[in-house]
Amino acid sequence: MNIGEIARRAGVSRSTVSYALSGKRPVSEETRRKIQRVVDELGYRPSASARALANGRTSTLGLVFPPAGNHYTGMQLDFIGSVVEAAAAYDYDVLLSPSGVDSDRSFQRLLGERRVDGAILMEIRLEDDRVDHLSALAFPSVAIGRTARPEGAWWVGLDHTALVERCVHHLADLGHRRIAFVNRPEQLLRTGYESAHRGLEGFTKAAAERGLTVRTYCCGDDADSGQTCVERILHDDPATTALVTLNEAALGGLYRGLARAGRHVPRDFSVTGVVAGRWAETVTPQLTAADVPAAEMGRLAVDLLVERLDHPDAPPRHHLLTPPISLRASTGPAGARPATDTGTDTTR
């Protein structure tokens, strides 16, 4: 079924049908109703490509979201789901592009073939060529995360520095003096992954303020890596009584490693970090954490992108979120295990 057949049955020209469907030119109410009756009877739906040619819009948003490692973590899938759900509320579809750099073929097809009206970028690096490329093209985009110079850009971010600081201060207030930091994988830190760097910055700053003995570790995004990381922590400093983590994918392994080492949470070892709420509640005991508001961040990113599309001249806007720490059952007062304070700070 096509516009020509609709025009024949409605007794009007093809151009009149096109104007009635696109709204590009006014059509009398009587004619519009006549055309709509035929459209309803035939169950006609204009193709996405035809709509794009007619009005310059694809009604599709791009989500540029490379997996940080060799798979998507649960938190990453939460973000993808939140963007898709928020876009649907605006009657937009979402096209996922697993692109990590601006030279990636998927990313170039997304732009060169104008498959989408705008893009949401995730897994942001402090120096991110994708952000720079879209900015240079004046292509409508919003980042979930912040580059090193976020001024004048559209973005939604989580203040990892402040959140990790709060986690450290919470543990210090409970009397913990020897604390480990479990970060994301080493390759993400090397490539300038924003949350890994800003989280490490917050940990280092708060530990110095409280005069703590600390060690920092990179950890793979899986449970086995989490268990191995705990073994390293307790080998390097058996007197460690707490850890802070950004790595929700390794969380189950962190707990397993502590259990196998005979450390009870939270009686003689406390665990906290920055993790999505539903993942914090899947472990036992439930994790005291700054809950990552994935659904809210996805919705805000879509809101900003739709605003950019509807108002191309609007000044840049952003949202920086600092959710409170949800006190659950994984943190408690420092236990009575003996500790010899060497004052050594070691990065691993």
Coordinates of N, CA, C and O in Angstrom, one line a residue, residues 94 259 262 316:
V94 N 15.7 3.4 19.0 CA 17.2 3.5 19.4 C 18.0 2.5 18.6 O 17.6 1.4 18.5
A259 N 34.7 -14.4 52.0 CA 34.2 -15.6 52.7 C 35.2 -16.7 52.7 O 35.4 -17.4 53.8
G262 N 37.8 -16.3 55.3 CA 37.3 -16.3 56.7 C 36.9 -15.0 57.2 O 36.9 -14.8 58.4
P316 N 23.9 25.1 25.8 CA 24.2 23.7 26.4 C 23.8 23.6 27.8 O 23.9 24.6 28.6

